[in-house]
């Protein structure tokens, strides 16, 4: 969720620096924080539920970065969980270095 909030903040900065960065059929002009946050969570979860569309190249780059981060974060978490399960099932070898 922290990642989604961070990207929503980036979208907010983007729309301030580059007006008309986002297109929303329900609201013209600057988008609300809630709409930007909803877009962020929608992209992060790959659900695509938001009506908000990034249309400027800069907004699209931020959106692509968020999609990539979302996929990589999920891959990292899954691989970490698999590694922890794998390590847990390894046989335990007790080495006694003092016997040498």
Coordinates of N, CA and C in Angstrom, one line a residue:
X1 N 0.8 -1.2 0.0 CA 0.0 0.0 0.0 C 0.9 1.3 0.0
X2 N 2.0 1.2 0.6 CA 2.9 2.3 0.6 C 3.4 2.7 -0.8
X3 N 3.6 1.7 -1.6 CA 4.0 1.9 -3.0 C 2.9 2.6 -3.7
X4 N 1.7 2.1 -3.6 CA 0.5 2.8 -4.2 C 0.3 4.2 -3.8
X5 N 0.5 4.5 -2.5 CA 0.4 5.9 -2.0 C 1.5 6.7 -2.7
X6 N 2.7 6.2 -2.7 CA 3.8 6.9 -3.3 C 3.6 7.3 -4.8
X7 N 3.0 6.3 -5.5 CA 2.8 6.6 -6.9 C 1.6 7.6 -7.1
X8 N 0.6 7.5 -6.2 CA -0.5 8.5 -6.3 C 0.1 9.9 -6.1
X9 N 1.0 10.0 -5.2 CA 1.7 11.3 -5.0 C 2.4 11.7 -6.3
X10 N 3.1 10.8 -6.9 CA 3.8 11.1 -8.2 C 2.7 11.6 -9.3
X11 N 1.6 10.9 -9.3 CA 0.6 11.3 -10.3 C 0.1 12.7 -9.9
X12 N 0.0 13.0 -8.7 CA -0.5 14.4 -8.2 C 0.5 15.4 -8.7
X13 N 1.8 15.2 -8.5 CA 2.8 16.1 -9.0 C 2.8 16.2 -10.5
X14 N 2.6 15.1 -11.2 CA 2.6 15.1 -12.6 C 1.5 16.0 -13.1
X15 N 0.3 15.9 -12.6 CA -0.8 16.7 -13.1 C -0.7 18.1 -12.7
X16 N 0.1 18.5 -11.7 CA 0.3 19.9 -11.4 C 1.3 20.5 -12.3
X17 N 2.4 19.7 -12.6 CA 3.4 20.2 -13.5 C 3.0 20.1 -15.0
X18 N 2.2 19.1 -15.3 CA 1.8 19.0 -16.7 C 0.3 18.9 -16.7
X19 N -0.4 20.0 -16.9 CA -1.9 19.9 -16.9 C -2.4 19.0 -18.0
X20 N -3.6 18.5 -17.8 CA -4.2 17.6 -18.7 C -3.4 16.3 -18.9
X21 N -2.7 15.8 -17.9 CA -2.0 14.6 -17.9 C -2.9 13.4 -17.9
X22 N -4.1 13.6 -17.3 CA -5.0 12.5 -17.1 C -6.4 12.9 -17.8
X23 N -7.0 11.9 -18.3 CA -8.4 12.1 -18.9 C -9.4 11.3 -18.1
X24 N -10.4 11.9 -17.7 CA -11.5 11.3 -16.9 C -12.8 11.7 -17.5
X25 N -13.6 10.8 -18.0 CA -14.9 11.2 -18.6 C -15.9 11.8 -17.6
X26 N -15.6 11.6 -16.3 CA -16.5 12.1 -15.3 C -16.1 13.4 -14.6
X27 N -14.9 13.8 -14.9 CA -14.4 15.1 -14.2 C -13.3 15.7 -15.1
X28 N -13.5 17.0 -15.4 CA -12.5 17.7 -16.2 C -11.5 18.4 -15.3
X29 N -10.3 18.8 -15.8 CA -9.4 19.5 -15.0 C -8.5 18.6 -14.1
X30 N -8.1 19.2 -13.0 CA -7.3 18.5 -12.1 C -8.1 17.4 -11.4
X31 N -7.5 16.2 -11.3 CA -8.2 15.1 -10.7 C -8.0 15.1 -9.2
X32 N -9.0 14.6 -8.5 CA -9.0 14.6 -7.0 C -7.9 13.6 -6.5
X33 N -7.5 13.8 -5.3 CA -6.5 12.8 -4.7 C -7.1 11.4 -4.7
X34 N -8.4 11.3 -4.4 CA -9.0 10.0 -4.3 C -9.0 9.3 -5.7
X35 N -9.3 10.1 -6.7 CA -9.2 9.5 -8.1 C -7.8 9.0 -8.4
X36 N -6.8 9.8 -8.1 CA -5.4 9.4 -8.3 C -5.0 8.2 -7.5
X37 N -5.5 8.2 -6.3 CA -5.2 7.0 -5.4 C -5.9 5.8 -5.9
X38 N -7.1 5.9 -6.4 CA -7.8 4.8 -7.0 C -7.1 4.3 -8.2
X39 N -6.6 5.2 -9.1 CA -5.9 4.8 -10.3 C -4.6 4.0 -9.8
X40 N -3.9 4.5 -8.8 CA -2.7 3.9 -8.4 C -3.0 2.5 -7.9
X41 N -4.0 2.3 -7.1 CA -4.3 0.9 -6.6 C -4.8 0.0 -7.7
X42 N -5.5 0.6 -8.7 CA -6.0 -0.1 -9.8 C -4.8 -0.7 -10.7
X43 N -3.8 0.2 -10.9 CA -2.7 -0.2 -11.6 C -1.8 -1.2 -10.8
X44 N -1.7 -1.0 -9.6 CA -0.9 -1.8 -8.7 C -1.4 -3.2 -8.7
X45 N -2.7 -3.4 -8.6 CA -3.4 -4.7 -8.5 C -3.7 -5.3 -9.9
X46 N -3.5 -4.5 -10.9 CA -3.7 -5.0 -12.3 C -5.2 -5.3 -12.5
X47 N -6.1 -4.6 -11.8 CA -7.5 -4.8 -12.1 C -8.1 -3.9 -13.2
X48 N -7.5 -2.7 -13.4 CA -7.9 -1.8 -14.4 C -9.3 -1.3 -14.2
X49 N -9.7 -1.0 -13.0 CA -11.1 -0.5 -12.7 C -11.2 1.0 -12.8
X50 N -10.2 1.7 -12.9 CA -10.2 3.2 -12.9 C -10.7 3.7 -14.2
X51 N -11.5 4.8 -14.1 CA -12.0 5.6 -15.3 C -10.9 6.6 -15.7
X52 N -9.9 6.8 -14.9 CA -8.9 7.8 -15.1 C -7.8 7.1 -16.0
X53 N -7.5 7.9 -17.1 CA -6.5 7.4 -18.1 C -5.3 8.3 -18.2
X54 N -4.1 7.8 -18.0 CA -2.9 8.7 -18.1 C -2.7 8.9 -19.6
X55 N -2.7 10.2 -20.1 CA -2.6 10.5 -21.5 C -1.3 11.2 -21.9
X56 N -0.7 11.9 -20.9 CA 0.6 12.6 -21.3 C 1.7 11.5 -21.2
X57 N 2.7 11.7 -22.0 CA 3.8 10.7 -22.0 C 4.4 10.5 -20.6
X58 N 4.5 11.6 -19.8 CA 5.1 11.5 -18.5 C 4.2 10.7 -17.6
X59 N 2.9 10.9 -17.6 CA 2.0 10.2 -16.8 C 2.0 8.7 -17.2
X60 N 2.1 8.4 -18.5 CA 2.2 7.0 -18.9 C 3.4 6.3 -18.5
X61 N 4.5 7.1 -18.5 CA 5.8 6.5 -18.0 C 5.7 6.1 -16.5
X62 N 5.1 7.0 -15.7 CA 4.9 6.7 -14.3 C 4.0 5.5 -14.1
X63 N 2.9 5.4 -14.9 CA 2.0 4.3 -14.8 C 2.7 3.0 -15.2
X64 N 3.5 3.0 -16.2 CA 4.3 1.8 -16.6 C 5.3 1.4 -15.5
X65 N 5.9 2.4 -14.9 CA 6.8 2.1 -13.8 C 6.0 1.4 -12.6
X66 N 4.8 2.0 -12.4 CA 4.1 1.4 -11.3 C 3.6 -0.1 -11.6
X67 N 3.2 -0.3 -12.8 CA 2.8 -1.7 -13.2 C 4.0 -2.6 -13.1
X68 N 5.2 -2.2 -13.5 CA 6.4 -3.0 -13.4 C 6.7 -3.2 -11.9
X69 N 6.7 -2.2 -11.1 CA 7.0 -2.3 -9.7 C 6.0 -3.3 -9.0
X70 N 4.7 -3.2 -9.4 CA 3.7 -4.1 -8.9 C 4.0 -5.5 -9.2
X71 N 4.3 -5.8 -10.4 CA 4.6 -7.2 -10.8 C 5.9 -7.7 -10.1
X72 N 6.9 -6.9 -10.1 CA 8.2 -7.3 -9.5 C 8.0 -7.5 -8.0
X73 N 7.2 -6.6 -7.3 CA 7.0 -6.8 -5.9 C 6.3 -8.1 -5.6
X74 N 5.3 -8.4 -6.4 CA 4.6 -9.7 -6.2 C 5.6 -10.9 -6.5
X75 N 6.4 -10.8 -7.5 CA 7.4 -11.8 -7.8 C 8.4 -12.0 -6.6
X76 N 8.8 -10.9 -6.1 CA 9.8 -10.9 -5.0 C 9.1 -11.6 -3.7
X77 N 7.9 -11.2 -3.4 CA 7.3 -11.8 -2.2 C 7.1 -13.3 -2.4
X78 N 6.6 -13.7 -3.6 CA 6.3 -15.1 -3.8 C 7.7 -15.9 -3.8
X79 N 8.7 -15.4 -4.4 CA 10.0 -16.1 -4.4 C 10.6 -16.2 -3.0
X80 N 10.4 -15.1 -2.2 CA 10.9 -15.1 -0.8 C 10.1 -16.2 0.0
X81 N 8.8 -16.3 -0.2 CA 8.0 -17.3 0.5 C 8.4 -18.7 0.1
X82 N 8.7 -18.9 -1.2 CA 9.1 -20.2 -1.6 C 10.5 -20.5 -1.0
X83 N 11.4 -19.6 -1.0 CA 12.7 -19.8 -0.5 C 12.6 -20.1 1.0
X84 N 11.8 -19.5 1.8 CA 11.6 -19.7 3.2 C 11.1 -21.2 3.4
X85 N 10.2 -21.6 2.6 CA 9.6 -22.9 2.7 C 10.7 -24.0 2.4
X86 N 11.5 -23.7 1.3 CA 12.5 -24.6 0.9 C 13.6 -24.8 2.0
X87 N 14.0 -23.7 2.6 CA 15.0 -23.7 3.7 C 14.5 -24.4 4.9
X88 N 13.2 -24.3 5.2 CA 12.6 -24.9 6.3 C 12.6 -26.4 6.2
X89 N 12.5 -26.9 5.0 CA 12.5 -28.4 4.7 C 13.8 -29.0 4.4
X90 N 14.9 -28.2 4.5 CA 16.2 -28.8 4.3 C 16.6 -29.6 5.5
X91 N 17.3 -30.7 5.3 CA 17.8 -31.5 6.5 C 18.8 -30.6 7.2
X92 N 18.8 -30.7 8.5 CA 19.7 -29.9 9.4 C 21.0 -30.8 9.7
X93 N 22.1 -30.2 9.3 CA 23.4 -30.9 9.6 C 24.1 -30.1 10.7
X94 N 24.5 -30.9 11.7 CA 25.2 -30.3 12.8 C 26.7 -30.6 12.7
X95 N 27.4 -29.5 12.5 CA 28.9 -29.7 12.4 C 29.5 -29.4 13.7
X96 N 30.5 -30.2 14.1 CA 31.2 -30.0 15.4 C 32.7 -29.8 15.0
X97 N 33.1 -28.5 14.9 CA 34.4 -28.2 14.4 C 35.4 -28.4 15.5
X98 N 35.0 -28.6 16.8 CA 36.0 -28.8 17.9 C 36.6 -30.2 17.9
X99 N 36.0 -31.1 17.1 CA 36.5 -32.5 17.1 C 37.7 -32.7 16.3
X100 N 38.1 -31.7 15.5 CA 39.3 -31.9 14.6 C 40.5 -31.7 15.4

